[in-house]
Amino acid sequence: MKISVAMITFNEEKILRKTLESVKGLVDEIVIVDSGSTDKTEEIAKEFGAKFFIEPWKGYGPQRNSAIDKCQGKWILNIDADEEISEELAKKIEEITTNSQEKREVFKINRLSVCFGKELKHGGWGTSYAIRLFKKEAGRFNDNTVHEAFETQKEIFKIKEDIFHHSYLTMEDYFIRFNRYTTEGAKDYYKKGKKVSLFDIILNPFYKFIKMYIIRLGFLDGIEGFVIASTSSLYSMIKYFKLREMYRNGSYIQKNNSFKN
């Protein structure tokens, strides 16, 4: 096999079909590690011939590694269930993976965010490179439960063609994920012993809004740019406030260690 998709999922029925359609004909296999979806995620995945595994949630890094370990391809395309491969990117990936003389092993790809149906090109959401294509033996993700990173000793190259990252389909979808991500982020900080201050809860969110909306020109994305800058600053505040709560109740982690992605 030349190329395998490695993906982790949890209740992705709203967007998964679009994602899998974008890789159909490009890859040789699709491997999905699911953490207990209760919707039609498995049914949709199997429509595309995906190898579907259900495992307890271990955190983003370990879960991604589990999917990669099950792949048989020489190349791994590690994408999320809400990431759509553009036609231009598909052609570029095919060019790289079918070139027998290709010496490069790790590539980061730009993720162009699509929020509430609109492409966001400012505020830090238009240029967000992440490692998505690599040879299977070139590295692994770290064990972070959130904000995981791909670790490699190989040189990292850049692909300019876009992945469309359908970050949030609706505001309801945003706040469902908001609660999940702020909890995971706080738990990760708690485990690392990161301290929390009034600056983190009060001033840091204000600075984040100014940075996204003014400095990074988020206002050019219209009302969506304002909403994303506002909710992102709120995200920062809530994450640190949850961390503060965890320090006030040290048993929180043990009581909630089954939290899913």
Backbone as JSON, one array per atom type, in Angstrom:
{
  "sequence": "MKISVAMITFNEEKILRKTLESVKGLVDEIVIVDSGSTDKTEEIAKEFGAKFFIEPWKGYGPQRNSAIDKCQGKWILNIDADEEISEELAKKIEEITTNSQEKREVFKINRLSVCFGKELKHGGWGTSYAIRLFKKEAGRFNDNTVHEAFETQKEIFKIKEDIFHHSYLTMEDYFIRFNRYTTEGAKDYYKKGKKVSLFDIILNPFYKFIKMYIIRLGFLDGIEGFVIASTSSLYSMIKYFKLREMYRNGSYIQKNNSFKN",
  "N": [[0.83, -1.2, 0.0], [0.45, 2.24, -0.78], [-0.52, 4.61, 0.51], [-2.16, 5.45, 3.53], [-5.07, 6.53, 5.26], [-5.24, 7.82, 8.49], [-7.33, 8.16, 11.18], [-9.16, 9.62, 13.9], [-12.25, 9.37, 15.66], [-15.38, 10.62, 16.98], [-18.67, 10.64, 17.25], [-19.27, 11.84, 14.57], [-21.06, 12.17, 12.45], [-22.18, 14.35, 11.07], [-20.28, 15.52, 9.39], [-18.49, 13.65, 8.43], [-18.9, 12.18, 6.03], [-18.39, 14.01, 3.94], [-15.66, 14.45, 4.37], [-14.54, 11.87, 3.92], [-15.29, 11.46, 1.29], [-13.58, 13.23, 0.05], [-11.12, 11.98, 0.05], [-11.45, 9.71, -1.32], [-10.37, 7.5, -3.79], [-7.87, 8.56, -3.7], [-6.4, 7.4, -1.61], [-5.22, 4.21, -0.3], [-6.21, 2.8, 1.85], [-8.43, 3.27, 4.65], [-8.2, 3.95, 7.98], [-9.83, 3.97, 11.0], [-10.04, 4.97, 14.32], [-12.3, 4.86, 16.77], [-13.94, 6.38, 19.57], [-16.25, 5.47, 20.83], [-18.68, 6.27, 19.5], [-22.12, 7.25, 19.24], [-23.77, 7.85, 17.21], [-24.25, 7.83, 13.64], [-21.65, 7.4, 12.81], [-19.98, 5.05, 12.52], [-21.44, 3.58, 10.62], [-21.36, 5.27, 8.36], [-18.59, 5.38, 7.94], [-18.03, 2.73, 7.2], [-19.34, 2.59, 4.81], [-17.49, 3.6, 3.11], [-15.59, 1.7, 3.11], [-13.91, 1.65, 5.3], [-11.58, 0.57, 7.83], [-12.66, -0.08, 10.92], [-12.27, 0.66, 14.27], [-13.08, 0.35, 17.69], [-12.21, 1.95, 20.59], [-11.34, 2.7, 24.03], [-11.18, 6.13, 25.1], [-8.06, 7.67, 25.03], [-6.76, 10.04, 25.03], [-5.64, 12.67, 22.82], [-3.05, 12.42, 21.53], [-2.12, 9.65, 22.11], [-4.35, 8.32, 21.01], [-4.29, 8.99, 18.29], [-1.85, 7.8, 17.6], [-2.52, 5.13, 17.94], [-4.27, 4.72, 15.8], [-2.51, 5.14, 13.65], [-0.66, 3.05, 14.03], [-2.14, 0.89, 13.17], [-2.24, 1.11, 10.48], [-1.3, 0.14, 7.15], [-0.01, 1.33, 5.09], [2.76, 2.87, 3.31], [2.94, 5.59, 3.38], [1.37, 7.97, 5.55], [-1.63, 9.67, 5.84], [-2.71, 11.76, 8.02], [-5.59, 12.81, 9.16], [-8.3, 14.81, 10.46], [-11.76, 14.15, 11.29], [-13.23, 16.27, 10.44], [-11.91, 17.5, 8.39], [-11.43, 18.43, 5.11], [-10.02, 17.37, 2.11], [-8.67, 19.4, -0.33], [-9.09, 19.61, -3.94], [-6.77, 20.42, -5.23], [-4.86, 19.87, -3.28], [-5.1, 17.1, -3.11], [-4.06, 16.3, -5.59], [-1.41, 17.14, -5.24], [-0.57, 15.55, -3.09], [-0.76, 13.01, -4.27], [1.18, 13.29, -6.23], [3.51, 13.44, -4.65], [3.52, 10.99, -3.18], [3.62, 9.03, -5.11], [6.0, 9.26, -6.31], [8.87, 7.66, -6.85], [11.39, 8.54, -6.36], [11.27, 10.28, -4.3], [12.59, 11.87, -1.52], [11.92, 13.29, 0.71], [10.18, 13.15, 3.87], [8.35, 14.08, 5.75], [5.59, 16.24, 5.98], [4.05, 19.4, 6.44], [0.82, 20.84, 6.32], [-1.28, 23.46, 5.18], [-4.11, 24.48, 7.04], [-7.14, 25.65, 6.26], [-9.54, 27.36, 7.86], [-13.02, 26.78, 8.12], [-15.75, 28.21, 9.33], [-19.01, 28.16, 10.57], [-19.93, 27.99, 7.98], [-18.37, 29.78, 6.53], [-15.29, 30.69, 5.02], [-12.5, 31.47, 6.92], [-10.09, 33.83, 6.73], [-8.43, 35.4, 8.19], [-7.33, 36.64, 11.43], [-5.72, 34.66, 12.44], [-6.72, 32.26, 11.69], [-6.55, 31.57, 9.06], [-4.08, 30.73, 8.2], [-2.72, 28.04, 9.27], [-0.55, 25.81, 9.84], [-0.09, 22.29, 9.95], [1.34, 19.1, 10.71], [0.51, 16.62, 8.55], [0.97, 14.72, 6.58], [3.1, 12.01, 6.21], [5.83, 9.64, 6.19], [5.38, 6.38, 7.5], [7.23, 5.49, 9.43], [8.5, 7.78, 10.24], [8.05, 9.27, 12.54], [6.21, 10.0, 15.62], [3.19, 10.86, 17.43], [3.19, 12.85, 20.41], [2.36, 12.14, 23.9], [0.39, 13.87, 24.78], [-2.8, 14.75, 26.06], [-4.34, 16.69, 24.96], [-3.79, 19.28, 22.51], [-1.8, 17.93, 21.09], [1.33, 16.94, 19.57], [3.23, 16.21, 16.65], [6.13, 14.37, 16.7], [9.35, 14.32, 15.42], [12.5, 13.46, 13.95], [13.12, 14.11, 11.46], [13.5, 16.36, 8.65], [11.1, 18.93, 8.2], [8.8, 19.63, 5.69], [6.91, 21.95, 3.64], [3.59, 22.08, 2.43], [1.69, 23.97, 0.31], [-0.91, 23.85, -0.67], [-4.38, 23.64, 0.32], [-6.01, 22.19, 3.23], [-9.39, 22.03, 3.95], [-10.64, 23.0, 6.86], [-13.34, 22.22, 8.55], [-14.25, 23.67, 11.03], [-16.37, 24.44, 12.83], [-19.74, 23.8, 12.45], [-22.18, 24.89, 13.23], [-23.35, 27.28, 15.72], [-24.29, 25.91, 17.92], [-22.92, 23.49, 17.65], [-20.37, 24.5, 18.02], [-20.35, 25.22, 20.79], [-20.79, 22.79, 22.01], [-18.4, 21.46, 21.49], [-16.73, 23.33, 22.63], [-17.11, 23.1, 25.44], [-16.08, 20.55, 25.82], [-13.4, 20.77, 24.89], [-12.31, 22.81, 26.52], [-12.37, 21.59, 28.99], [-10.67, 19.36, 28.55], [-8.29, 20.75, 27.97], [-7.83, 22.08, 30.42], [-7.51, 19.86, 32.1], [-5.16, 18.8, 31.07], [-3.3, 20.82, 31.66], [-3.51, 20.71, 34.44], [-2.45, 18.19, 35.05], [0.16, 18.67, 34.37], [0.91, 20.42, 36.26], [0.61, 23.15, 35.95], [0.3, 26.48, 36.98], [-2.35, 28.78, 37.87], [-3.43, 32.11, 37.4], [-4.86, 35.36, 38.25], [-4.35, 36.93, 36.08], [-4.39, 35.1, 33.97], [-7.09, 34.43, 33.86], [-8.48, 36.85, 33.62], [-7.04, 39.0, 32.2], [-5.64, 37.73, 30.09], [-7.65, 36.63, 28.31], [-8.74, 39.03, 27.3], [-6.53, 40.13, 25.96], [-6.22, 38.14, 24.04], [-8.48, 38.5, 22.44], [-8.0, 41.07, 21.35], [-5.66, 40.52, 19.94], [-6.5, 38.61, 18.02], [-8.71, 39.86, 16.72], [-7.99, 42.52, 16.11], [-5.07, 42.89, 15.76], [-4.43, 40.67, 14.14], [-6.24, 41.06, 12.16], [-8.87, 40.08, 12.21], [-11.32, 41.33, 11.98], [-11.78, 41.66, 9.31], [-13.08, 39.44, 8.45], [-15.72, 39.8, 8.83], [-18.9, 39.43, 10.55], [-18.59, 36.82, 11.44], [-15.87, 36.76, 12.0], [-15.75, 38.45, 14.21], [-17.33, 37.03, 16.07], [-15.86, 34.63, 16.36], [-13.43, 35.61, 17.41], [-14.36, 36.63, 19.83], [-15.5, 34.37, 21.14], [-13.26, 32.78, 21.27], [-11.63, 34.16, 23.04], [-13.22, 33.87, 25.27], [-13.03, 31.13, 25.53], [-10.38, 30.86, 26.44], [-10.59, 32.06, 28.98], [-12.48, 30.38, 30.29], [-11.2, 27.89, 30.23], [-8.98, 28.32, 31.95], [-10.38, 28.97, 34.25], [-11.67, 26.59, 34.82], [-9.4, 25.09, 35.36], [-8.61, 26.32, 37.7], [-10.73, 25.51, 39.33], [-10.18, 22.8, 39.44], [-7.85, 22.7, 40.94], [-8.89, 23.5, 43.32], [-10.4, 21.4, 43.97], [-9.0, 18.65, 44.21], [-9.64, 16.03, 43.62], [-10.94, 15.93, 41.28], [-9.91, 15.11, 38.76], [-9.59, 12.31, 39.05], [-12.22, 11.55, 39.33], [-13.27, 12.08, 36.87], [-11.93, 10.79, 34.82], [-12.67, 9.36, 32.62], [-13.41, 10.88, 30.51], [-14.41, 11.63, 27.19], [-13.23, 12.21, 23.78]],
  "CA": [[0.0, 0.0, 0.0], [1.21, 3.49, -0.81], [-0.96, 5.64, 1.45], [-3.28, 5.13, 4.43], [-5.64, 7.57, 6.1], [-5.38, 7.5, 9.9], [-8.3, 9.13, 11.69], [-9.88, 9.32, 15.14], [-13.6, 9.91, 15.56], [-16.38, 10.5, 18.05], [-19.92, 11.28, 16.83], [-18.89, 12.72, 13.46], [-21.94, 11.92, 11.32], [-22.53, 15.57, 10.34], [-19.24, 15.99, 8.46], [-17.58, 12.57, 8.04], [-19.07, 11.78, 4.63], [-17.67, 15.0, 3.12], [-14.24, 14.19, 4.55], [-14.16, 10.63, 3.27], [-15.44, 11.67, -0.15], [-12.44, 13.99, -0.45], [-9.93, 11.13, -0.07], [-11.79, 8.54, -2.13], [-9.59, 7.45, -5.02], [-6.52, 9.03, -3.42], [-5.71, 6.55, -0.64], [-5.41, 2.76, -0.44], [-7.02, 2.31, 2.96], [-8.86, 4.23, 5.66], [-8.22, 3.34, 9.3], [-10.49, 4.86, 11.95], [-10.17, 4.56, 15.71], [-13.43, 5.58, 17.33], [-13.97, 6.27, 21.03], [-17.57, 5.16, 21.36], [-19.74, 7.08, 18.88], [-23.49, 6.76, 19.39], [-24.53, 8.27, 16.04], [-24.03, 6.99, 12.46], [-20.25, 7.47, 12.4], [-19.49, 3.74, 12.06], [-22.17, 3.23, 9.4], [-20.81, 6.09, 7.27], [-17.2, 4.95, 7.71], [-18.01, 1.44, 6.51], [-19.77, 2.85, 3.43], [-16.27, 3.9, 2.35], [-14.66, 0.59, 3.26], [-12.95, 1.94, 6.37], [-11.34, -0.37, 8.91], [-13.22, 0.68, 12.03], [-11.94, 0.1, 15.58], [-13.63, 1.09, 18.83], [-11.3, 1.86, 21.73], [-11.54, 3.73, 25.05], [-10.46, 7.37, 24.84], [-6.76, 7.71, 25.72], [-6.15, 11.34, 24.79], [-5.44, 12.87, 21.38], [-1.8, 11.86, 21.06], [-2.17, 8.19, 22.09], [-5.41, 7.83, 20.11], [-3.77, 9.12, 16.92], [-0.82, 6.77, 17.41], [-3.2, 3.85, 17.81], [-4.76, 4.63, 14.41], [-1.33, 5.02, 12.77], [-0.09, 1.71, 14.2], [-2.97, -0.09, 12.47], [-2.14, 1.37, 9.04], [-0.34, -0.69, 6.41], [0.58, 2.11, 4.03], [4.09, 3.46, 3.46], [2.65, 6.97, 3.74], [0.2, 8.19, 6.4], [-2.34, 10.94, 5.78], [-3.38, 11.83, 9.32], [-6.54, 13.93, 9.11], [-9.44, 14.77, 11.37], [-13.04, 13.85, 10.64], [-13.82, 17.51, 9.92], [-10.96, 18.09, 7.45], [-11.7, 18.05, 3.72], [-8.86, 17.54, 1.23], [-9.0, 20.13, -1.56], [-8.68, 18.92, -5.15], [-5.37, 20.79, -5.47], [-4.04, 19.14, -2.32], [-5.12, 15.68, -3.5], [-3.11, 16.15, -6.69], [-0.07, 17.3, -4.69], [-0.28, 14.35, -2.3], [-0.54, 11.92, -5.21], [2.49, 13.55, -6.85], [4.57, 13.12, -3.68], [3.52, 9.6, -2.74], [3.87, 8.11, -6.23], [7.34, 9.54, -6.82], [9.8, 6.69, -6.26], [12.64, 9.24, -6.04], [10.99, 11.24, -3.24], [13.41, 11.67, -0.32], [11.28, 13.97, 1.84], [9.37, 12.18, 4.61], [7.36, 14.71, 6.63], [5.05, 17.46, 5.4], [2.97, 20.11, 7.12], [-0.14, 21.33, 5.34], [-2.1, 24.56, 5.69], [-5.52, 24.22, 7.33], [-7.96, 26.85, 6.1], [-10.72, 27.12, 8.69], [-14.37, 27.13, 7.66], [-16.6, 28.29, 10.52], [-20.38, 28.6, 10.3], [-20.1, 28.05, 6.54], [-17.55, 30.81, 5.91], [-13.84, 30.55, 5.11], [-11.88, 32.53, 7.7], [-8.75, 34.03, 6.19], [-7.69, 36.3, 9.08], [-7.46, 36.32, 12.84], [-4.92, 33.5, 12.78], [-7.44, 31.06, 11.27], [-6.34, 31.33, 7.64], [-2.78, 30.06, 8.0], [-2.45, 27.19, 10.43], [0.11, 24.61, 9.3], [0.03, 21.14, 10.85], [1.88, 17.91, 10.05], [-0.6, 15.75, 8.17], [1.44, 13.69, 5.65], [4.44, 11.57, 6.59], [6.09, 8.2, 6.11], [4.92, 5.78, 8.76], [8.31, 5.33, 10.41], [9.2, 9.06, 10.39], [7.83, 9.88, 13.84], [4.96, 9.67, 16.34], [2.63, 11.94, 18.24], [3.49, 12.75, 21.84], [1.27, 11.59, 24.7], [-0.52, 14.91, 25.27], [-4.23, 14.45, 25.92], [-4.85, 17.76, 24.11], [-2.68, 20.02, 21.9], [-0.76, 16.95, 20.78], [2.26, 17.37, 18.53], [3.96, 15.14, 15.97], [7.54, 14.48, 17.01], [10.17, 13.67, 14.4], [13.87, 13.94, 13.76], [13.24, 14.41, 10.04], [13.2, 17.73, 8.24], [9.68, 19.12, 7.89], [8.59, 20.43, 4.49], [5.62, 22.62, 3.62], [2.7, 21.99, 1.27], [0.88, 25.2, 0.37], [-2.31, 23.56, -0.97], [-5.14, 23.68, 1.57], [-7.04, 21.34, 3.82], [-10.49, 22.82, 4.47], [-10.96, 22.54, 8.21], [-14.7, 22.63, 8.91], [-14.09, 23.72, 12.48], [-17.66, 24.46, 13.51], [-20.82, 23.92, 11.48], [-23.17, 25.79, 13.81], [-22.98, 27.76, 17.04], [-24.55, 24.82, 18.85], [-21.78, 22.59, 17.52], [-19.21, 25.18, 18.63], [-20.36, 25.17, 22.25], [-20.62, 21.39, 22.44], [-16.96, 21.22, 21.48], [-16.16, 24.31, 23.57], [-17.1, 22.53, 26.78], [-15.18, 19.4, 25.81], [-12.01, 21.18, 24.72], [-11.84, 23.56, 27.68], [-12.13, 20.61, 30.05], [-9.45, 18.61, 28.21], [-7.16, 21.66, 28.12], [-7.61, 22.29, 31.85], [-6.98, 18.62, 32.66], [-3.77, 18.66, 30.63], [-2.54, 21.76, 32.48], [-3.53, 20.21, 35.82], [-1.5, 17.08, 35.14], [1.5, 19.21, 34.22], [1.17, 21.29, 37.39], [0.61, 24.56, 35.55], [-0.43, 27.34, 37.91], [-3.32, 29.7, 37.27], [-3.45, 33.41, 38.08], [-5.92, 36.27, 37.81], [-3.97, 37.37, 34.74], [-4.85, 34.09, 33.01], [-8.55, 34.42, 33.78], [-9.05, 38.17, 33.31], [-6.33, 39.79, 31.2], [-5.27, 36.95, 28.94], [-8.74, 36.59, 27.32], [-8.85, 40.35, 26.67], [-5.41, 40.23, 25.02], [-6.46, 37.22, 22.93], [-9.45, 39.12, 21.54], [-7.31, 42.15, 20.64], [-4.7, 39.91, 19.02], [-7.19, 37.98, 16.9], [-9.65, 40.73, 16.0], [-7.35, 43.75, 15.66], [-3.71, 42.7, 15.26], [-4.44, 39.69, 13.05], [-7.22, 41.51, 11.16], [-10.07, 39.25, 12.23], [-12.48, 42.13, 11.6], [-11.99, 41.54, 7.87], [-13.93, 38.27, 8.21], [-17.11, 40.15, 9.11], [-19.49, 39.05, 11.83], [-17.98, 35.55, 11.86], [-14.58, 37.08, 12.59], [-16.0, 39.0, 15.55], [-17.83, 35.96, 16.94], [-14.77, 33.7, 16.65], [-12.49, 36.28, 18.32], [-15.02, 36.75, 21.14], [-15.63, 33.06, 21.78], [-11.9, 32.28, 21.53], [-11.19, 34.78, 24.29], [-14.0, 33.21, 26.32], [-12.42, 29.8, 25.67], [-9.2, 30.99, 27.3], [-11.03, 32.33, 30.34], [-13.15, 29.21, 30.87], [-10.19, 26.85, 30.43], [-8.22, 28.61, 33.16], [-11.27, 28.92, 35.41], [-11.82, 25.16, 35.12], [-8.15, 24.67, 35.99], [-8.7, 26.83, 39.07], [-11.65, 24.63, 40.04], [-9.52, 21.51, 39.66], [-6.92, 22.86, 42.07], [-9.68, 23.63, 44.55], [-10.95, 20.07, 44.23], [-7.97, 17.79, 43.64], [-10.16, 14.71, 43.24], [-11.71, 16.09, 40.05], [-9.36, 14.31, 37.68], [-9.88, 10.92, 39.25], [-13.66, 11.33, 39.16], [-13.65, 12.36, 35.48], [-10.87, 10.32, 33.94], [-13.21, 8.66, 31.45], [-13.89, 11.89, 29.57], [-14.13, 11.25, 25.81], [-12.92, 13.28, 22.84]],
  "C": [[0.86, 1.26, 0.0], [0.79, 4.44, 0.31], [-2.2, 5.2, 2.22], [-3.77, 6.4, 5.1], [-5.72, 7.04, 7.52], [-6.26, 8.58, 10.52], [-8.87, 8.67, 13.02], [-11.23, 10.02, 15.08], [-14.36, 9.78, 16.87], [-17.6, 11.32, 17.63], [-19.69, 12.32, 15.73], [-19.84, 12.64, 12.26], [-22.25, 13.16, 10.48], [-21.54, 15.92, 9.23], [-18.42, 14.86, 7.86], [-17.69, 12.21, 6.57], [-18.31, 12.72, 3.69], [-16.16, 14.75, 3.19], [-13.79, 12.95, 3.79], [-14.32, 10.7, 1.75], [-14.2, 12.34, -0.73], [-11.17, 13.15, -0.6], [-10.19, 9.88, -0.91], [-11.03, 8.58, -3.45], [-8.16, 7.91, -4.83], [-5.73, 8.04, -2.58], [-6.06, 5.08, -0.85], [-6.22, 2.15, 0.69], [-7.36, 3.45, 3.91], [-8.96, 3.48, 6.98], [-8.78, 4.36, 10.29], [-10.5, 4.22, 13.33], [-11.21, 5.46, 16.36], [-13.48, 5.37, 18.85], [-15.38, 6.14, 21.59], [-18.7, 6.0, 20.8], [-21.1, 6.42, 19.05], [-24.36, 7.18, 18.21], [-24.2, 7.34, 14.86], [-22.58, 7.01, 11.95], [-19.75, 6.14, 11.82], [-20.15, 3.35, 10.74], [-21.61, 3.98, 8.19], [-19.4, 5.64, 6.93], [-17.16, 3.67, 6.88], [-18.56, 1.55, 5.09], [-18.56, 3.07, 2.52], [-15.21, 2.82, 2.53], [-13.63, 0.78, 4.35], [-12.8, 0.75, 7.32], [-11.65, 0.37, 10.21], [-12.96, -0.03, 13.35], [-12.53, 0.97, 16.68], [-12.74, 0.86, 20.04], [-11.64, 2.94, 22.76], [-10.7, 4.96, 24.72], [-9.2, 7.44, 25.69], [-6.12, 9.08, 25.69], [-5.77, 11.44, 23.33], [-4.16, 12.22, 20.84], [-1.83, 10.34, 20.99], [-3.22, 7.64, 21.13], [-4.96, 7.9, 18.65], [-2.73, 8.03, 16.65], [-1.44, 5.38, 17.23], [-3.72, 3.65, 16.39], [-3.6, 4.42, 13.44], [-0.74, 3.62, 12.84], [-0.86, 0.65, 13.4], [-2.9, 0.08, 10.95], [-1.07, 0.5, 8.4], [0.39, 0.1, 5.32], [1.99, 2.61, 4.35], [3.95, 4.91, 3.91], [1.39, 7.04, 4.59], [-0.35, 9.59, 6.14], [-3.19, 11.01, 7.03], [-4.3, 13.05, 9.33], [-7.63, 13.73, 10.14], [-10.72, 14.54, 10.58], [-13.69, 15.09, 10.05], [-12.88, 18.23, 8.95], [-11.19, 17.54, 6.04], [-10.47, 18.36, 2.85], [-9.3, 18.27, -0.04], [-8.51, 19.34, -2.78], [-7.21, 19.19, -5.46], [-4.44, 20.02, -4.54], [-3.98, 17.65, -2.68], [-4.11, 15.41, -4.62], [-1.67, 16.23, -6.18], [0.35, 16.06, -3.89], [0.02, 13.16, -3.21], [0.83, 12.06, -5.88], [3.63, 13.13, -5.94], [4.65, 11.62, -3.43], [3.77, 8.59, -3.86], [5.25, 8.31, -6.85], [8.36, 8.62, -6.13], [11.13, 7.33, -5.86], [12.47, 10.23, -4.87], [11.78, 10.91, -1.97], [12.8, 12.33, 0.92], [10.29, 13.03, 2.53], [8.26, 12.79, 5.44], [6.92, 16.04, 6.04], [3.99, 18.08, 6.32], [2.12, 20.81, 6.06], [-0.98, 22.44, 5.97], [-3.55, 24.14, 5.87], [-6.28, 25.54, 7.25], [-9.29, 26.61, 6.8], [-12.0, 27.6, 8.01], [-15.27, 27.06, 8.89], [-17.96, 28.85, 10.15], [-20.61, 28.82, 8.81], [-19.25, 29.07, 5.82], [-16.07, 30.52, 6.09], [-13.27, 31.75, 5.87], [-10.42, 32.67, 7.27], [-7.89, 34.95, 7.06], [-7.84, 35.84, 10.52], [-6.64, 35.14, 13.29], [-5.55, 32.19, 12.35], [-7.19, 30.7, 9.81], [-5.05, 30.61, 7.32], [-2.42, 29.3, 9.28], [-1.87, 25.87, 9.93], [0.2, 23.52, 10.37], [0.55, 19.96, 10.05], [0.73, 16.94, 9.81], [-0.16, 14.59, 7.26], [2.87, 13.31, 6.02], [4.59, 10.07, 6.34], [5.88, 7.6, 7.5], [6.01, 5.72, 9.82], [9.02, 6.66, 10.73], [9.01, 9.72, 11.75], [6.53, 9.42, 14.46], [4.46, 10.9, 17.05], [3.05, 11.74, 19.7], [2.25, 12.29, 22.6], [0.32, 12.64, 25.26], [-1.97, 14.52, 25.05], [-4.92, 15.49, 25.05], [-3.65, 18.56, 23.62], [-1.49, 19.09, 21.65], [0.11, 17.45, 19.65], [2.96, 16.14, 17.94], [5.45, 15.38, 16.18], [8.36, 13.67, 16.01], [11.57, 14.26, 14.38], [14.1, 14.32, 12.3], [12.96, 15.89, 9.77], [11.73, 17.82, 7.82], [9.53, 20.07, 6.71], [7.15, 20.94, 4.45], [4.89, 22.36, 2.31], [1.74, 23.16, 1.35], [-0.6, 24.95, 0.06], [-3.09, 23.29, 0.31], [-5.91, 22.41, 1.92], [-8.14, 22.3, 4.29], [-10.89, 22.23, 5.82], [-12.32, 23.08, 8.61], [-14.81, 22.62, 10.43], [-15.42, 23.61, 13.21], [-18.76, 24.7, 12.48], [-21.87, 24.91, 11.93], [-22.68, 26.28, 15.17], [-23.24, 26.7, 18.11], [-23.39, 23.83, 18.84], [-20.55, 23.19, 18.19], [-19.21, 24.97, 20.14], [-20.35, 23.76, 22.81], [-19.14, 21.07, 22.53], [-16.25, 22.13, 22.49], [-16.04, 23.7, 24.96], [-16.11, 21.38, 26.87], [-13.73, 19.83, 25.79], [-11.47, 21.97, 25.92], [-11.56, 22.62, 28.86], [-10.85, 19.83, 29.79], [-8.21, 19.49, 28.4], [-6.81, 21.89, 29.58], [-7.01, 21.05, 32.5], [-5.51, 18.44, 32.3], [-2.87, 19.58, 31.45], [-2.43, 21.27, 33.92], [-2.49, 19.11, 36.01], [-0.05, 17.56, 35.07], [1.86, 20.16, 35.36], [1.21, 22.77, 37.07], [-0.24, 25.37, 36.52], [-1.36, 28.28, 37.16], [-3.36, 30.98, 38.1], [-4.63, 34.23, 37.59], [-5.63, 36.79, 36.41], [-4.51, 36.41, 33.69], [-6.36, 34.17, 32.8], [-9.13, 35.74, 33.28], [-8.36, 38.86, 32.14], [-5.99, 39.0, 29.94], [-6.4, 36.84, 27.89], [-8.9, 37.93, 26.58], [-7.75, 40.53, 25.62], [-5.65, 39.33, 23.81], [-7.44, 37.81, 21.93], [-8.78, 40.21, 20.7], [-6.37, 41.58, 19.59], [-5.39, 39.35, 17.79], [-7.98, 38.98, 16.05], [-9.0, 41.96, 15.41], [-6.0, 43.46, 15.0], [-3.68, 41.75, 14.07], [-5.61, 39.89, 12.07], [-8.47, 40.63, 11.09], [-11.32, 40.01, 11.81], [-12.78, 42.06, 10.11], [-12.85, 40.32, 7.5], [-15.37, 38.53, 8.6], [-17.6, 39.69, 10.47], [-18.91, 37.75, 12.35], [-16.63, 35.79, 12.51], [-14.72, 37.62, 14.01], [-16.43, 37.9, 16.52], [-16.7, 35.01, 17.33], [-13.75, 34.33, 17.6], [-13.07, 36.36, 19.73], [-15.07, 35.4, 21.85], [-14.26, 32.44, 22.07], [-11.34, 32.88, 22.81], [-11.93, 34.17, 25.47], [-13.45, 31.81, 26.59], [-11.25, 29.85, 26.63], [-9.61, 31.2, 28.75], [-11.61, 31.09, 31.0], [-12.15, 28.09, 31.14], [-9.43, 27.08, 31.73], [-9.1, 28.6, 34.41], [-11.53, 27.46, 35.81], [-10.57, 24.61, 35.79], [-8.14, 25.11, 37.45], [-9.61, 25.94, 39.92], [-11.0, 23.29, 40.37], [-8.53, 21.58, 40.82], [-7.67, 22.97, 43.4], [-10.32, 22.3, 44.93], [-10.04, 19.05, 43.55], [-8.46, 16.44, 43.19], [-10.88, 14.76, 41.9], [-11.23, 15.16, 38.94], [-9.73, 12.83, 37.83], [-11.35, 10.61, 39.01], [-14.1, 11.46, 37.71], [-12.67, 11.83, 34.47], [-11.38, 9.53, 32.74], [-13.72, 9.61, 30.4], [-13.47, 11.55, 28.16], [-13.83, 12.47, 24.96], [-14.17, 13.7, 22.1]]
}
